[in-house]
C-alpha angles and dihedrals in degrees: 000000000000113000115243087225092062088055098050104037116082093218090050092239118145098236130048118243123230135195120235095265091054093051091053091051096045092050086053089048088051093050091051089047096050094048090045092053088045093052090042094051090043088051090051090049092055094042092045091058093065107017133050106229118220096241139072114264089250092056092049096053092041089054087062089051094050094048089052098047091046093049090051095046094047093045091051093046091049090048095046090245100106100080116063124228090249101043130112100222093195092059091042093053092045090054094048097046085053092050089047094048093046095050091045088049092054091046092050089052090048089051093048090053094045096250101117099066121014137149088013095300138106106238132211091271089071086075087076091053090050091049093052093047093048090055090045091052092049092046089053094047089047087049093052091046088053094050089047094049092049090053092049090051095051 
């Protein structure tokens, strides 16, 4: 299987390269994401003690992952630490758009067949919807950052 890193990196390496400032920002982003996931999971533990949440357990825990990943990505985008020095941004955006559309299509199909939400609960197929929305949010934040960057350069 071909590694996505080899496709999006200009030098065909599997991993992105970051300068020192980007590494520091990414570390701070990881910290914020970690504590966000920790707080979210603690809140879900407390809520689940007295209330039956309207989602399968896998969906509830995956929401925590999605929130953490989205927070980290958006924080890094906003602080110019998301795109590595050796990355081809155009290829990366295309791949993320394809992943987003694919996940949203799978979620739409599950919704149409009544498998996304049934018996008053969000089912495992909701994870595709969450992934699609996550990539869409990250894309919008990236687009806004690009627009703001162009206005600042002008």
